[in-house]
């Protein structure tokens, strides 16, 4: 049931990155640090996770370092627990040393993508003392992405 959770949002972001490759940016999808142990049935492999991954994407946009994670939810809120603690801490540290750090959240029930700055998420956690952030709050205070071409987000404009 949860095997492909988040794959749609990553596919959209990957298409967006391919589309933007000739513009003033470099964005890469990070690989998961795994060690392949053996092949199983054709192109399937068995492997072990070597270390915790940081966040999904990193790069530079208009000379600004960016770090971001992609998440998807079918709820009318964003549960911050979707971020692993090490990812959350990594984004906070990246922000503290000058990077633009954020989470892109896809709300499947509205088919909308939002950019949530990590400092905004952190402020919500500190002031509300809840692990969930309501969709209405995100809609009012965060950046809604528009689709500028089928399957392409206006990523550069929002950073």
mmCIF file of C-alpha atoms in Angstrom:
data_model
loop_
_atom_site.group_PDB
_atom_site.id
_atom_site.type_symbol
_atom_site.label_atom_id
_atom_site.label_comp_id
_atom_site.label_asym_id
_atom_site.label_seq_id
_atom_site.Cartn_x
_atom_site.Cartn_y
_atom_site.Cartn_z
ATOM 1 C CA UNK A 1 0.000 0.000 0.000
ATOM 2 C CA UNK A 2 2.768 2.484 0.894
ATOM 3 C CA UNK A 3 5.370 1.217 -1.565
ATOM 4 C CA UNK A 4 5.026 4.102 -4.033
ATOM 5 C CA UNK A 5 4.151 6.848 -1.566
ATOM 6 C CA UNK A 6 5.955 10.006 -2.623
ATOM 7 C CA UNK A 7 7.018 8.689 -6.021
ATOM 8 C CA UNK A 8 4.633 11.007 -7.885
ATOM 9 C CA UNK A 9 6.033 14.124 -6.235
ATOM 10 C CA UNK A 10 9.594 12.973 -6.917
ATOM 11 C CA UNK A 11 8.726 12.276 -10.568
ATOM 12 C CA UNK A 12 7.346 15.835 -10.936
ATOM 13 C CA UNK A 13 10.431 17.329 -9.272
ATOM 14 C CA UNK A 14 12.764 15.200 -11.411
ATOM 15 C CA UNK A 15 10.963 16.375 -14.577
ATOM 16 C CA UNK A 16 11.232 19.947 -13.348
ATOM 17 C CA UNK A 17 14.964 19.550 -12.756
ATOM 18 C CA UNK A 18 15.462 18.133 -16.267
ATOM 19 C CA UNK A 19 13.497 21.039 -17.705
ATOM 20 C CA UNK A 20 15.587 23.579 -15.760
ATOM 21 C CA UNK A 21 18.991 22.115 -16.625
ATOM 22 C CA UNK A 22 19.731 24.869 -19.162
ATOM 23 C CA UNK A 23 18.825 27.664 -16.764
ATOM 24 C CA UNK A 24 20.832 29.281 -13.992
ATOM 25 C CA UNK A 25 20.635 26.297 -11.639
ATOM 26 C CA UNK A 26 22.057 22.924 -10.733
ATOM 27 C CA UNK A 27 19.812 20.604 -8.754
ATOM 28 C CA UNK A 28 20.536 16.951 -8.138
ATOM 29 C CA UNK A 29 18.618 14.065 -6.641
ATOM 30 C CA UNK A 30 20.723 12.439 -3.963
ATOM 31 C CA UNK A 31 21.300 8.709 -4.054
ATOM 32 C CA UNK A 32 20.469 6.521 -1.094
ATOM 33 C CA UNK A 33 23.686 5.077 0.397
ATOM 34 C CA UNK A 34 23.175 1.333 -0.068
ATOM 35 C CA UNK A 35 25.470 -1.627 -0.593
ATOM 36 C CA UNK A 36 24.203 -4.235 -3.009
ATOM 37 C CA UNK A 37 24.614 -7.722 -1.591
ATOM 38 C CA UNK A 38 23.300 -9.854 -4.451
ATOM 39 C CA UNK A 39 21.030 -9.881 -7.476
ATOM 40 C CA UNK A 40 17.631 -11.471 -7.108
ATOM 41 C CA UNK A 41 15.506 -12.296 -10.176
ATOM 42 C CA UNK A 42 16.790 -10.183 -13.044
ATOM 43 C CA UNK A 43 16.976 -6.501 -12.170
ATOM 44 C CA UNK A 44 15.985 -6.802 -8.483
ATOM 45 C CA UNK A 45 18.729 -6.628 -5.877
ATOM 46 C CA UNK A 46 19.156 -7.262 -2.186
ATOM 47 C CA UNK A 47 21.059 -4.576 -0.334
ATOM 48 C CA UNK A 48 21.694 -2.942 3.003
ATOM 49 C CA UNK A 49 21.466 0.702 3.969
ATOM 50 C CA UNK A 50 24.968 1.957 4.767
ATOM 51 C CA UNK A 51 23.990 5.212 6.430
ATOM 52 C CA UNK A 52 21.062 7.542 6.940
ATOM 53 C CA UNK A 53 20.322 9.594 3.878
ATOM 54 C CA UNK A 54 20.121 13.340 4.353
ATOM 55 C CA UNK A 55 17.473 14.951 2.150
ATOM 56 C CA UNK A 56 16.274 14.195 -1.373
ATOM 57 C CA UNK A 57 17.680 17.161 -3.322
ATOM 58 C CA UNK A 58 20.512 19.678 -3.231
ATOM 59 C CA UNK A 59 21.983 22.237 -5.554
ATOM 60 C CA UNK A 60 22.357 25.885 -6.457
ATOM 61 C CA UNK A 61 19.830 28.332 -7.852
ATOM 62 C CA UNK A 62 20.990 31.833 -8.796
ATOM 63 C CA UNK A 63 24.176 31.383 -6.724
ATOM 64 C CA UNK A 64 22.162 30.274 -3.669
ATOM 65 C CA UNK A 65 22.713 26.839 -2.107
ATOM 66 C CA UNK A 66 19.469 24.871 -1.685
ATOM 67 C CA UNK A 67 18.589 21.717 0.242
ATOM 68 C CA UNK A 68 15.126 20.206 0.176
ATOM 69 C CA UNK A 69 13.036 17.160 0.878
ATOM 70 C CA UNK A 70 9.942 16.034 -1.069
ATOM 71 C CA UNK A 71 6.912 14.647 0.757
ATOM 72 C CA UNK A 72 3.380 13.659 -0.165
ATOM 73 C CA UNK A 73 0.273 13.412 1.985
ATOM 74 C CA UNK A 74 -3.310 12.356 1.390
ATOM 75 C CA UNK A 75 -4.420 14.229 4.521
ATOM 76 C CA UNK A 76 -5.661 17.818 4.914
ATOM 77 C CA UNK A 77 -2.550 18.594 6.939
ATOM 78 C CA UNK A 78 1.181 18.052 6.900
ATOM 79 C CA UNK A 79 2.440 15.783 9.640
ATOM 80 C CA UNK A 80 5.994 16.867 10.420
ATOM 81 C CA UNK A 81 6.693 13.273 11.461
ATOM 82 C CA UNK A 82 6.855 12.507 7.718
ATOM 83 C CA UNK A 83 10.294 14.099 7.992
ATOM 84 C CA UNK A 84 12.779 11.806 9.691
ATOM 85 C CA UNK A 85 14.446 13.523 12.681
ATOM 86 C CA UNK A 86 17.848 13.500 10.943
ATOM 87 C CA UNK A 87 16.304 15.116 7.834
ATOM 88 C CA UNK A 88 14.653 17.820 9.934
ATOM 89 C CA UNK A 89 17.913 18.533 11.768
ATOM 90 C CA UNK A 90 19.856 18.528 8.499
ATOM 91 C CA UNK A 91 17.512 21.134 6.971
ATOM 92 C CA UNK A 92 17.744 23.319 10.091
ATOM 93 C CA UNK A 93 21.542 23.138 10.020
ATOM 94 C CA UNK A 94 21.641 23.903 6.288
ATOM 95 C CA UNK A 95 19.479 26.968 6.915
ATOM 96 C CA UNK A 96 21.688 28.076 9.816
ATOM 97 C CA UNK A 97 24.752 28.145 7.552
ATOM 98 C CA UNK A 98 23.075 30.100 4.776
ATOM 99 C CA UNK A 99 21.311 27.586 2.539
ATOM 100 C CA UNK A 100 17.717 27.912 1.437
ATOM 101 C CA UNK A 101 16.172 24.856 3.124
ATOM 102 C CA UNK A 102 12.615 23.704 2.599
ATOM 103 C CA UNK A 103 10.176 20.864 2.100
ATOM 104 C CA UNK A 104 8.023 20.470 -0.989
ATOM 105 C CA UNK A 105 4.706 18.922 0.015
ATOM 106 C CA UNK A 106 2.185 17.510 -2.414
ATOM 107 C CA UNK A 107 -1.380 17.416 -1.084
ATOM 108 C CA UNK A 108 -2.929 14.629 -3.134
ATOM 109 C CA UNK A 109 -6.526 15.510 -2.233
ATOM 110 C CA UNK A 110 -6.084 18.989 -3.772
ATOM 111 C CA UNK A 111 -3.345 18.064 -6.265
ATOM 112 C CA UNK A 112 -1.348 21.053 -5.048
ATOM 113 C CA UNK A 113 2.361 21.467 -4.333
ATOM 114 C CA UNK A 114 3.635 23.834 -1.633
ATOM 115 C CA UNK A 115 7.072 25.038 -0.601
ATOM 116 C CA UNK A 116 7.357 25.035 3.199
ATOM 117 C CA UNK A 117 10.496 26.824 4.446
ATOM 118 C CA UNK A 118 12.165 24.847 7.220
ATOM 119 C CA UNK A 119 12.261 27.896 9.487
ATOM 120 C CA UNK A 120 8.485 28.267 9.077
ATOM 121 C CA UNK A 121 7.948 24.587 9.944
ATOM 122 C CA UNK A 122 10.203 24.998 12.972
ATOM 123 C CA UNK A 123 8.297 28.099 14.114
ATOM 124 C CA UNK A 124 4.996 26.219 13.773
ATOM 125 C CA UNK A 125 6.317 23.411 15.955
ATOM 126 C CA UNK A 126 7.609 25.805 18.586
ATOM 127 C CA UNK A 127 4.471 27.941 18.797
ATOM 128 C CA UNK A 128 1.713 25.366 18.252
ATOM 129 C CA UNK A 129 3.296 22.400 20.034
ATOM 130 C CA UNK A 130 1.693 20.048 17.502
ATOM 131 C CA UNK A 131 3.278 17.731 14.968
ATOM 132 C CA UNK A 132 0.717 18.563 12.290
ATOM 133 C CA UNK A 133 0.277 21.757 10.310
ATOM 134 C CA UNK A 134 -3.171 22.377 8.828
ATOM 135 C CA UNK A 135 -3.567 22.709 5.066
ATOM 136 C CA UNK A 136 -5.361 26.066 5.530
ATOM 137 C CA UNK A 137 -2.369 27.451 7.397
ATOM 138 C CA UNK A 138 -0.002 26.219 4.688
ATOM 139 C CA UNK A 139 -2.268 27.634 1.975
ATOM 140 C CA UNK A 140 -2.247 31.062 3.650
ATOM 141 C CA UNK A 141 1.416 31.286 4.580
ATOM 142 C CA UNK A 142 3.437 29.148 2.165
ATOM 143 C CA UNK A 143 4.246 29.222 -1.529
ATOM 144 C CA UNK A 144 1.918 27.393 -3.898
ATOM 145 C CA UNK A 145 3.645 26.043 -6.972
ATOM 146 C CA UNK A 146 1.940 26.409 -10.284
ATOM 147 C CA UNK A 147 2.354 24.025 -13.180
ATOM 148 C CA UNK A 148 4.138 25.963 -15.938
ATOM 149 C CA UNK A 149 4.173 23.062 -18.375
ATOM 150 C CA UNK A 150 2.641 19.591 -18.019
ATOM 151 C CA UNK A 151 4.464 18.004 -15.101
ATOM 152 C CA UNK A 152 6.794 20.999 -14.520
ATOM 153 C CA UNK A 153 6.687 23.196 -11.377
ATOM 154 C CA UNK A 154 7.693 26.864 -11.248
ATOM 155 C CA UNK A 155 10.478 25.940 -8.821
ATOM 156 C CA UNK A 156 12.928 28.759 -9.633
ATOM 157 C CA UNK A 157 10.312 31.480 -9.122
ATOM 158 C CA UNK A 158 9.507 30.278 -5.585
ATOM 159 C CA UNK A 159 13.021 29.893 -4.211
#
